[in-house]
CSV table of C-alpha atoms in Angstrom, one decimal:
chain,number,residue,atom,x,y,z
Q,1,MET,CA,68.8,28.6,37.2
Q,2,ARG,CA,70.2,26.0,39.6
Q,3,MET,CA,68.8,25.4,42.6
Q,4,ALA,CA,70.4,24.9,46.2
Q,5,ILE,CA,68.9,22.6,48.3
Q,6,LEU,CA,69.3,23.3,52.0
Q,7,GLY,CA,67.5,20.9,53.9
Q,8,ILE,CA,65.3,17.9,53.8
Q,9,GLY,CA,62.4,16.6,56.0
Q,10,ILE,CA,60.5,13.9,55.2
Q,11,CYS,CA,57.3,11.9,57.0
Q,12,CYS,CA,56.3,8.4,54.9
Q,13,GLY,CA,56.2,4.5,55.4
Q,14,CYS,CA,60.4,4.5,56.2
Q,15,GLY,CA,59.8,6.5,59.2
Q,16,ASN,CA,60.3,10.4,59.2
Q,17,GLY,CA,63.0,12.6,58.9
Q,18,VAL,CA,66.7,11.9,56.7
Q,19,GLU,CA,67.9,9.5,59.1
Q,20,ALA,CA,65.0,7.0,59.0
Q,21,LEU,CA,65.3,7.5,55.0
Q,22,ARG,CA,68.6,6.8,54.6
Q,23,SER,CA,68.6,4.1,57.3
Q,24,ALA,CA,66.0,2.7,54.8
Q,25,LEU,CA,68.1,2.8,52.2
Q,26,GLN,CA,71.0,1.2,53.8
Q,27,THR,CA,69.3,-1.7,54.6
Q,28,GLY,CA,66.9,-1.6,51.3
Q,29,ARG,CA,64.1,-2.7,53.4
Q,30,VAL,CA,60.6,-1.3,54.5
Q,31,ALA,CA,57.9,-3.3,55.6
Q,32,PRO,CA,54.4,-2.2,54.7
Q,33,GLN,CA,52.1,-2.2,57.2
Q,34,GLU,CA,48.6,-4.7,56.6
Q,35,VAL,CA,45.4,-2.5,56.6
Q,36,CYS,CA,42.4,-4.9,57.2
Q,37,LEU,CA,38.9,-3.2,56.1
Q,38,GLU,CA,35.4,-4.7,56.8
Q,39,ARG,CA,33.2,-4.1,53.7
Q,40,ASN,CA,29.7,-5.6,53.6
Q,41,GLY,CA,30.9,-8.7,55.8
Q,42,GLU,CA,34.1,-9.2,54.5
Q,43,ALA,CA,37.9,-8.7,55.6
Q,44,ASP,CA,40.0,-6.8,52.6
Q,45,ARG,CA,43.5,-7.4,53.6
Q,46,PHE,CA,46.5,-5.6,52.0
Q,47,PRO,CA,49.4,-3.6,52.8
Q,48,THR,CA,50.0,-0.3,52.4
Q,49,TYR,CA,52.8,2.5,53.4
Q,50,ARG,CA,51.5,5.1,56.2
Q,51,SER,CA,52.8,7.5,58.0
Q,52,SER,CA,53.0,8.5,61.4
Q,53,VAL,CA,52.8,12.3,62.7
Q,54,GLU,CA,52.5,11.9,65.8
Q,55,GLU,CA,56.2,13.5,66.2
Q,56,LEU,CA,54.4,16.7,65.2
Q,57,SER,CA,53.8,17.7,68.9
Q,58,GLU,CA,57.2,18.4,69.4
Q,59,PHE,CA,56.7,20.8,66.9
Q,60,ILE,CA,53.2,22.5,67.6
Q,61,PRO,CA,51.0,22.0,70.2
Q,62,LYS,CA,48.6,19.5,69.7
Q,63,ARG,CA,45.7,22.0,70.7
Q,64,ALA,CA,46.8,24.2,67.6
Q,65,LEU,CA,46.8,20.8,65.9
Q,66,ARG,CA,42.9,20.0,66.2
Q,67,ARG,CA,40.8,21.2,63.3
Q,68,ILE,CA,43.6,19.9,61.2
Q,69,ASP,CA,43.5,16.7,59.0
Q,70,HIS,CA,46.2,14.3,58.4
Q,71,PHE,CA,46.9,15.5,55.2
Q,72,SER,CA,47.9,18.8,56.5
Q,73,ARG,CA,49.7,17.4,59.6
Q,74,MET,CA,52.0,15.1,57.5
Q,75,THR,CA,52.4,18.2,55.3
Q,76,LEU,CA,53.2,20.6,58.2
Q,77,LEU,CA,55.2,17.8,60.0
Q,78,GLY,CA,57.9,17.2,56.6
Q,79,ALA,CA,57.7,21.3,56.7
Q,80,CYS,CA,59.0,21.3,60.6
Q,81,LEU,CA,62.0,18.9,59.4
Q,82,ALA,CA,62.9,20.2,56.4
Q,83,LEU,CA,63.6,23.8,58.0
Q,84,LYS,CA,64.7,22.4,61.1
Q,85,ASP,CA,67.1,20.4,58.9
Q,86,ALA,CA,68.4,23.7,57.1
Q,87,ASP,CA,69.0,24.9,60.7
Q,88,LEU,CA,65.6,27.4,59.9
Q,89,LEU,CA,63.5,26.7,62.6
Q,90,GLU,CA,64.1,29.7,64.0
Q,91,ALA,CA,64.8,32.3,60.4
Q,92,ASP,CA,62.6,34.9,59.3
Q,93,ARG,CA,60.3,33.5,56.9
Q,94,SER,CA,58.7,36.6,55.5
Q,95,ARG,CA,60.4,35.9,51.9
Q,96,THR,CA,60.1,32.3,52.0
Q,97,GLY,CA,57.1,31.0,49.6
Q,98,VAL,CA,55.2,27.7,49.6
Q,99,VAL,CA,55.0,25.6,46.7
Q,100,ILE,CA,53.0,22.3,47.5
Q,101,ALA,CA,52.6,19.4,44.3
Q,102,THR,CA,50.1,16.9,45.3
Q,103,GLY,CA,48.6,14.1,42.6
Q,104,TYR,CA,45.2,13.4,44.6
Q,105,GLY,CA,45.1,16.4,47.6
Q,106,THR,CA,43.6,15.7,50.7
Q,107,LEU,CA,41.2,12.7,49.5
Q,108,LYS,CA,40.4,11.5,53.2
Q,109,THR,CA,38.5,14.9,54.2
Q,110,THR,CA,37.4,15.1,51.2
Q,111,PHE,CA,35.3,12.0,51.2
Q,112,ASP,CA,34.2,12.6,54.6
Q,113,PHE,CA,33.1,15.9,53.4
Q,114,LEU,CA,30.6,14.5,50.8
Q,115,ASP,CA,29.8,11.8,53.7
Q,116,SER,CA,28.9,14.2,55.7
Q,117,TYR,CA,26.7,16.1,53.1
Q,118,LEU,CA,25.2,12.9,51.5
Q,119,ASP,CA,24.4,11.3,54.9
Q,120,PHE,CA,23.0,14.7,57.2
Q,121,GLY,CA,22.2,17.0,54.3
Q,122,TYR,CA,23.5,20.4,53.5
Q,123,ALA,CA,22.4,22.0,57.0
Q,124,CYS,CA,24.8,19.1,58.8
Q,125,SER,CA,28.0,19.4,56.5
Q,126,SER,CA,31.0,19.9,58.5
Q,127,PRO,CA,32.4,23.3,57.9
Q,128,THR,CA,35.6,22.4,59.0
Q,129,HIS,CA,36.0,19.4,57.0
Q,130,PHE,CA,34.8,21.4,54.1
Q,131,SER,CA,37.5,24.3,54.7
Q,132,ASN,CA,40.4,21.2,55.0
Q,133,SER,CA,39.0,19.8,51.8
Q,134,VAL,CA,40.1,22.3,50.1
Q,135,HIS,CA,43.7,21.4,48.4
Q,136,ASN,CA,45.4,24.6,49.5
Q,137,ALA,CA,44.4,24.4,52.8
Q,138,ALA,CA,47.9,22.2,54.1
Q,139,ALA,CA,49.9,24.8,52.2
Q,140,ALA,CA,48.1,27.4,54.0
Q,141,HIS,CA,48.5,25.7,57.2
Q,142,VAL,CA,52.4,25.8,56.2
Q,143,SER,CA,52.1,29.5,55.6
Q,144,MET,CA,50.6,30.8,58.8
Q,145,GLN,CA,52.6,28.1,61.0
Q,146,PHE,CA,55.7,29.6,59.9
Q,147,LYS,CA,55.0,33.0,59.0
Q,148,ALA,CA,56.0,32.6,55.7
Q,149,THR,CA,54.2,35.6,53.9
Q,150,ALA,CA,55.3,35.5,50.7
Q,151,PRO,CA,53.4,33.3,47.5
Q,152,SER,CA,51.7,30.4,48.0
Q,153,LEU,CA,51.1,27.8,45.8
Q,154,THR,CA,49.4,24.2,45.7
Q,155,VAL,CA,50.0,22.3,42.0
Q,156,THR,CA,47.9,19.4,41.3
Q,157,GLN,CA,49.0,17.1,37.7
Q,158,PHE,CA,48.7,13.5,38.9
Q,159,GLU,CA,52.2,12.4,38.4
Q,160,MET,CA,53.5,15.5,36.9
Q,161,SER,CA,53.1,17.5,40.3
Q,162,VAL,CA,56.0,17.5,41.5
Q,163,ALA,CA,57.9,18.8,37.9
Q,164,SER,CA,55.2,21.3,37.2
Q,165,ALA,CA,55.6,22.2,41.2
Q,166,LEU,CA,59.6,22.7,40.8
Q,167,LEU,CA,59.1,24.6,37.9
Q,168,THR,CA,57.0,27.5,39.5
Q,169,ALA,CA,59.9,27.1,42.6
Q,170,GLN,CA,62.7,27.5,40.1
Q,171,LEU,CA,60.4,30.6,38.8
Q,172,TRP,CA,60.2,32.1,42.2
Q,173,LEU,CA,63.9,32.0,42.6
Q,174,ALA,CA,64.7,33.1,39.3
Q,175,GLU,CA,62.4,36.1,39.4
Q,176,GLY,CA,63.4,37.4,42.6
Q,177,ARG,CA,60.1,37.1,44.3
Q,178,VAL,CA,61.2,35.1,47.4
Q,179,ASP,CA,65.0,34.4,48.7
Q,180,ARG,CA,63.6,30.3,49.7
Q,181,VAL,CA,60.9,28.6,48.9
Q,182,LEU,CA,60.0,25.4,51.2
Q,183,PHE,CA,58.6,23.1,48.2
Q,184,GLY,CA,56.6,19.5,49.6
Q,185,ALA,CA,55.1,16.8,47.6
Q,186,ILE,CA,52.4,15.3,49.5
Q,187,ASP,CA,49.8,12.3,48.8
Q,188,GLU,CA,47.4,10.7,51.3
Q,189,TYR,CA,45.9,6.8,51.4
Q,190,CYS,CA,42.3,6.7,52.7
Q,191,GLU,CA,39.7,4.3,52.2
Q,192,VAL,CA,38.2,5.2,48.9
Q,193,LEU,CA,41.5,5.3,46.9
Q,194,ARG,CA,41.6,1.7,48.2
Q,195,TYR,CA,38.3,0.6,46.8
Q,196,CYS,CA,39.3,2.6,43.6
Q,197,ARG,CA,42.6,1.0,43.1
Q,198,GLN,CA,41.2,-2.5,43.4
Q,199,GLN,CA,38.3,-1.9,41.3
Q,200,PHE,CA,41.2,-0.6,38.5
Q,201,PHE,CA,44.1,-2.9,39.6
Q,202,THR,CA,42.0,-6.5,40.6
Q,203,ASP,CA,44.7,-8.3,43.2
Q,204,GLY,CA,47.5,-6.6,41.5
Q,205,GLU,CA,48.1,-4.1,45.0
Q,206,GLN,CA,48.9,-7.6,47.2
Q,207,GLY,CA,52.5,-6.6,46.3
Q,208,PRO,CA,55.9,-6.5,47.2
Q,209,ILE,CA,56.2,-3.5,44.4
Q,210,GLN,CA,59.0,-4.7,41.7
Q,211,PRO,CA,59.3,-1.4,39.8
Q,212,PHE,CA,61.8,-3.5,37.5
Q,213,SER,CA,58.7,-5.8,36.0
Q,214,PHE,CA,57.6,-3.9,34.0
Q,215,ASP,CA,54.6,-5.6,32.6
Q,216,GLN,CA,53.9,-6.5,35.9
Q,217,GLN,CA,51.3,-4.3,38.2
Q,218,SER,CA,53.0,-4.7,41.4
Q,219,ALA,CA,52.5,-1.1,42.7
Q,220,VAL,CA,51.5,-0.8,46.8
Q,221,VAL,CA,49.4,2.4,48.0
Q,222,GLY,CA,51.7,4.6,50.1
Q,223,GLU,CA,51.3,7.8,51.6
Q,224,GLY,CA,54.0,10.8,52.8
Q,225,ALA,CA,55.3,13.8,52.7
Q,226,VAL,CA,58.6,15.2,51.9
Q,227,PHE,CA,60.0,18.6,52.1
Q,228,LEU,CA,62.8,20.7,50.5
Q,229,VAL,CA,64.3,23.6,51.4
Q,230,LEU,CA,65.8,25.2,48.3
Q,231,THR,CA,67.3,28.7,47.4
Q,232,LYS,CA,69.4,30.2,44.6
Q,233,ALA,CA,72.5,28.0,43.7
Q,234,GLN,CA,74.9,31.0,45.3
Q,235,GLU,CA,74.3,29.6,48.6
Q,236,TYR,CA,76.6,26.4,49.9
Q,237,ALA,CA,74.4,23.5,49.1
Q,238,PRO,CA,74.7,20.0,51.7
Q,239,TYR,CA,73.0,18.5,49.7
Q,240,GLY,CA,73.6,19.8,45.8
Q,241,TYR,CA,71.8,21.5,43.6
Q,242,ILE,CA,69.0,21.0,41.4
Q,243,ASP,CA,70.3,21.7,37.7
Q,244,SER,CA,67.1,21.5,35.8
Q,245,VAL,CA,63.5,20.6,35.5
Q,246,ARG,CA,61.9,19.5,32.5
Q,247,LEU,CA,58.2,18.5,32.1
Q,248,GLY,CA,56.9,16.9,28.3
Q,249,ASN,CA,55.2,14.0,26.6
Q,250,HIS,CA,57.3,10.5,25.5
Q,251,LEU,CA,55.2,10.4,22.6
Q,252,VAL,CA,55.1,13.7,21.3
Q,253,ASN,CA,58.9,14.6,22.2
Q,254,ALA,CA,60.8,11.7,23.5
Q,255,VAL,CA,63.1,12.2,26.4
Q,256,GLU,CA,67.3,11.9,25.8
Q,257,LEU,CA,68.4,10.8,29.0
Q,258,PRO,CA,71.6,12.3,30.1
Q,259,GLN,CA,74.2,9.5,29.0
Q,260,ASP,CA,76.5,9.4,32.0
Q,261,ASP,CA,74.2,10.2,34.9
Q,262,MET,CA,73.6,7.7,37.8
Q,263,LEU,CA,69.5,7.6,37.1
Q,264,ILE,CA,66.7,7.0,39.5
Q,265,VAL,CA,63.5,5.9,38.5
Q,266,GLY,CA,59.8,6.7,39.5
Q,267,ALA,CA,58.8,3.2,38.3
Q,268,ASP,CA,56.6,1.7,41.3
Q,269,GLY,CA,55.0,-1.1,39.8
Q,270,HIS,CA,52.3,0.5,37.9
Q,271,LYS,CA,51.9,-1.3,34.6
Q,272,GLU,CA,50.5,1.2,32.3
Q,273,CYS,CA,53.7,3.5,33.1
Q,274,GLY,CA,56.2,0.5,33.4
Q,275,ARG,CA,56.2,0.4,29.7
Q,276,TYR,CA,57.7,3.9,29.0
Q,277,TYR,CA,60.2,3.1,31.5
Q,278,ALA,CA,61.1,-0.4,29.7
Q,279,GLN,CA,61.3,1.6,26.5
Q,280,LEU,CA,64.0,3.9,27.4
Q,281,LEU,CA,65.8,2.1,29.4
Q,282,LYS,CA,66.7,-0.6,27.4
Q,283,GLY,CA,69.1,-2.7,30.5
Q,284,ARG,CA,71.0,0.9,31.0
Q,285,GLU,CA,71.6,0.6,35.2
Q,286,ALA,CA,68.7,2.5,37.3
Q,287,THR,CA,67.8,2.2,40.8
Q,288,ALA,CA,63.6,2.6,42.1
Q,289,TYR,CA,63.1,3.6,45.4
Q,290,ALA,CA,58.9,2.9,45.6
Q,291,PRO,CA,59.8,-0.5,47.6
Q,292,LEU,CA,60.7,1.9,50.6
Q,293,PHE,CA,57.6,4.6,50.7
Q,294,GLY,CA,54.8,3.2,48.4
Q,295,SER,CA,53.1,4.2,44.7
Q,296,PHE,CA,51.8,7.5,44.7
Q,297,PRO,CA,51.3,10.4,42.2
Q,298,THR,CA,54.1,12.4,44.1
Q,299,ALA,CA,56.1,9.9,45.2
Q,300,ALA,CA,58.7,11.5,42.6
Q,301,GLY,CA,59.8,14.3,45.3
Q,302,PHE,CA,60.8,11.2,47.4
Q,303,ASP,CA,63.0,9.7,44.5
Q,304,LEU,CA,64.2,14.1,44.9
Q,305,ALA,CA,65.1,13.6,48.1
Q,306,VAL,CA,66.9,10.6,47.5
Q,307,ALA,CA,68.8,11.6,45.2
Q,308,ALA,CA,69.8,14.7,47.4
Q,309,LEU,CA,70.4,12.4,50.0
Q,310,SER,CA,72.7,10.2,48.3
Q,311,LEU,CA,74.8,13.4,46.7
Q,312,ALA,CA,75.3,14.7,50.6
Q,313,ASP,CA,76.5,10.8,51.5
Q,314,ARG,CA,78.3,10.4,47.9
Q,315,THR,CA,77.0,7.1,47.8
Q,316,ARG,CA,75.1,5.3,45.2
Q,317,TYR,CA,72.4,3.3,47.6
Q,318,PRO,CA,71.8,-0.2,46.3
Q,319,ASN,CA,67.9,-1.4,44.6
Q,320,PRO,CA,65.7,-2.1,47.8
Q,321,ALA,CA,65.2,-6.0,47.9
Q,322,VAL,CA,62.3,-7.6,46.5
Q,323,ASN,CA,61.6,-11.0,47.6
Q,324,GLY,CA,65.0,-11.0,49.7
Q,325,CYS,CA,66.2,-10.5,46.7
Q,326,ALA,CA,68.6,-8.0,45.6
Q,327,ASN,CA,67.9,-6.5,42.0
Q,328,ASP,CA,70.8,-7.2,39.3
Q,329,ALA,CA,71.9,-3.4,39.7
Q,330,ALA,CA,72.9,-3.5,43.2
Q,331,GLU,CA,76.1,-5.1,42.7
Q,332,ALA,CA,77.1,-1.7,41.5
Q,333,ALA,CA,75.1,-0.2,44.0
Q,334,GLY,CA,76.2,1.3,47.8
Q,335,ARG,CA,79.6,2.2,46.2
Q,336,GLN,CA,81.2,5.7,46.7
Q,337,PHE,CA,81.1,8.1,44.1
Q,338,SER,CA,83.0,12.0,44.1
Q,339,ASP,CA,81.3,13.7,41.1
Q,340,GLU,CA,78.2,12.6,39.6
Q,341,LYS,CA,75.3,13.9,38.7
Q,342,ILE,CA,71.8,12.0,39.2
Q,343,SER,CA,68.4,12.5,37.0
Q,344,CYS,CA,65.5,11.0,38.5
Q,345,LEU,CA,62.6,10.6,35.7
Q,346,LYS,CA,59.1,9.8,36.7
Q,347,PHE,CA,56.5,8.6,33.7
Q,348,GLY,CA,52.4,9.4,34.1
Q,349,PRO,CA,50.1,7.7,32.2
Q,350,GLY,CA,49.7,8.7,28.4
Q,351,GLY,CA,53.9,8.9,28.4
Q,352,ASP,CA,54.1,12.4,30.3
Q,353,TYR,CA,57.2,12.4,31.5
Q,354,GLY,CA,59.1,14.6,34.3
Q,355,LEU,CA,63.3,14.8,34.4
Q,356,ILE,CA,64.9,16.2,37.4
Q,357,ARG,CA,68.8,16.5,37.3
Q,358,LEU,CA,70.6,17.1,40.3
Q,359,SER,CA,74.6,17.8,40.8
Q,360,LEU,CA,76.9,18.3,43.3
I,1,MET,CA,23.7,8.6,79.2
I,2,ASP,CA,21.9,12.7,79.9
I,3,ILE,CA,22.9,15.0,77.5
I,4,LYS,CA,25.0,17.0,79.2
I,5,GLN,CA,27.5,14.1,79.2
I,6,LYS,CA,26.4,13.1,75.6
I,7,LEU,CA,27.5,16.9,74.8
I,8,LYS,CA,30.9,16.2,76.3
I,9,GLN,CA,31.7,13.5,74.2
I,10,VAL,CA,30.5,14.8,71.4
I,11,LEU,CA,32.1,17.9,71.7
I,12,ILE,CA,35.3,16.1,72.1
I,13,GLU,CA,34.9,13.8,69.4
I,14,GLU,CA,33.9,16.4,66.9
I,15,LEU,CA,36.0,19.0,67.4
I,16,ASN,CA,39.1,16.9,68.2
I,17,LEU,CA,40.1,18.3,71.9
I,18,GLU,CA,42.4,15.7,72.2
I,19,ASP,CA,43.9,17.1,75.3
I,20,VAL,CA,41.0,17.0,77.3
I,21,THR,CA,38.5,14.6,79.1
I,22,PRO,CA,34.6,14.4,79.6
I,23,GLU,CA,35.3,15.0,83.3
I,24,GLU,CA,37.3,18.3,82.8
I,25,ILE,CA,34.7,19.6,81.1
I,26,GLY,CA,33.0,21.6,83.9
I,27,ASP,CA,29.1,22.0,83.2
I,28,GLU,CA,29.4,26.0,84.5
I,29,GLU,CA,32.4,26.2,82.7
I,30,PRO,CA,32.7,28.8,79.6
I,31,LEU,CA,33.0,27.3,76.4
I,32,PHE,CA,34.4,30.3,74.7
I,33,GLY,CA,37.5,32.0,75.6
I,34,GLU,CA,38.4,31.5,78.8
I,35,GLY,CA,36.7,28.4,79.6
I,36,LEU,CA,37.0,25.6,76.8
I,37,GLY,CA,39.0,28.0,74.5
I,38,LEU,CA,36.3,27.3,71.8
I,39,ASP,CA,36.3,30.0,68.9
I,40,SER,CA,34.6,31.7,66.3
I,41,LEU,CA,34.8,28.7,64.1
I,42,ASP,CA,34.0,25.9,66.8
I,43,ALA,CA,30.6,27.9,67.1
I,44,VAL,CA,29.9,27.1,63.5
I,45,GLU,CA,31.0,23.6,63.8
I,46,LEU,CA,28.9,23.5,67.2
I,47,VAL,CA,25.5,24.5,65.3
I,48,VAL,CA,25.8,21.6,62.7
I,49,VAL,CA,27.0,18.8,65.7
I,50,VAL,CA,23.9,20.1,67.6
I,51,GLN,CA,21.7,19.2,65.0
I,52,LYS,CA,23.4,16.2,63.7
I,53,HIS,CA,23.3,14.8,67.4
I,54,PHE,CA,20.1,15.8,69.0
I,55,GLY,CA,18.2,16.8,66.0
I,56,VAL,CA,17.6,20.6,67.5
I,57,GLU,CA,18.7,23.5,65.1
I,58,ILE,CA,20.0,26.6,66.6
I,59,LYS,CA,18.3,29.3,63.9
I,60,ASP,CA,20.1,32.3,64.3
I,61,MET,CA,22.5,33.9,67.2
I,62,GLU,CA,19.7,35.5,68.8
I,63,GLU,CA,18.8,32.3,69.6
I,64,GLY,CA,22.6,30.7,69.9
I,65,ARG,CA,24.0,33.4,71.8
I,66,PRO,CA,22.4,32.7,75.3
I,67,ALA,CA,22.4,28.7,74.2
I,68,LEU,CA,26.4,28.5,73.6
I,69,GLN,CA,27.4,29.7,77.0
I,70,THR,CA,28.1,27.0,78.8
I,71,ILE,CA,27.3,22.4,78.9
I,72,SER,CA,24.4,23.7,80.9
I,73,THR,CA,22.8,26.3,79.0
I,74,LEU,CA,23.3,24.0,75.7
I,75,ALA,CA,22.1,21.1,77.4
I,76,ALA,CA,18.6,23.1,78.6
I,77,PHE,CA,18.6,24.2,74.9
I,78,ILE,CA,18.0,20.7,73.7
I,79,GLU,CA,15.8,19.6,76.5
I,80,ALA,CA,13.5,22.4,75.3
I,81,LYS,CA,13.6,22.4,72.1
I,82,GLN,CA,13.4,18.3,72.3
I,83,GLN,CA,10.4,18.6,74.2
I,84,GLY,CA,8.6,21.9,72.8
């Protein structure tokens, strides 16, 4: 069943809202922020793509946000912006479902809770940190804040979270359980994640992200939230339609790429996944937008937003510049199109893949 | 820093009361409901905060209810426990 995309809300390193995303796509450049951590008397400096959630107080009073952590704030801001974009901020949402995809969940709050437990013991572990540390807390905040009283679900499946969650959204709409779905993809940065990535990837985290250097580790950690307002395909869709969602494993059943589709790949500088893109693309033209928002498991949701915006603008946006130089495919990019289909492909380690196809 | 002042600062930090300054919290202002606007979830957090920052345990509701009325009552409770 096709799903119509009625609105997009985005909050990430390139800014907040559709206009910020469009601007980043047009310029092809988003500079990561430098973070400096003091550890054992040594300064650890590294680039990150962080999100600002200041804008959220335009939608929700500050006092109402005080028990809500950064992960859920990004989630709420993404949802607000998507509803605003779809002109549904004032609509009845009693039959709107909430489906959230996250690779890691509420990392910072989870580790804050564990720290409070380790530092002060059971009696002094923060109950607020505990309640926010459960993976579905953000979805619950969205459901409560927007009175979206239909089902609410959080899917955590690392790199495959977006495709997996999207299948649930599709099912709910097909069954008629809901009229609309607020579909979100969220991941956050935290210091523990930096520490883990440093252990796993050593100095490969200094950037810049080079998505098409498949045999090189060049990922830069990012965070953000992206939301799509989805409904059944009979409605007019300003951002086009999601035609199909496929989830599988390339090593079990090889991916069959649609021949004529424009291709957006989730290559984000992770060498372990890069080899699958290298095997499959074999010189085929593709774009990858990770240098605009960073590397994290649910970045596939941001690729989806880019695809939807490309359809709305009928524009193929260029590959972001790397080291000031455009990729080869940029020659063909930035061009207008009238009736194109777009496939978004994301590989995870071990050959898992999600393939999402969109069209006008 | 006296207990009342420290309590106000800790409350703002731990309960994320971003829209209030320590000076704006009155010593006799009710913590819950009409006053500072805290709720039952904050009461649970407050018990943890008092133990963590002042080393004082609020054992049950009988003890907690009169202590958690205002900054003054809470400060007096902490002081009494620390001295006892």
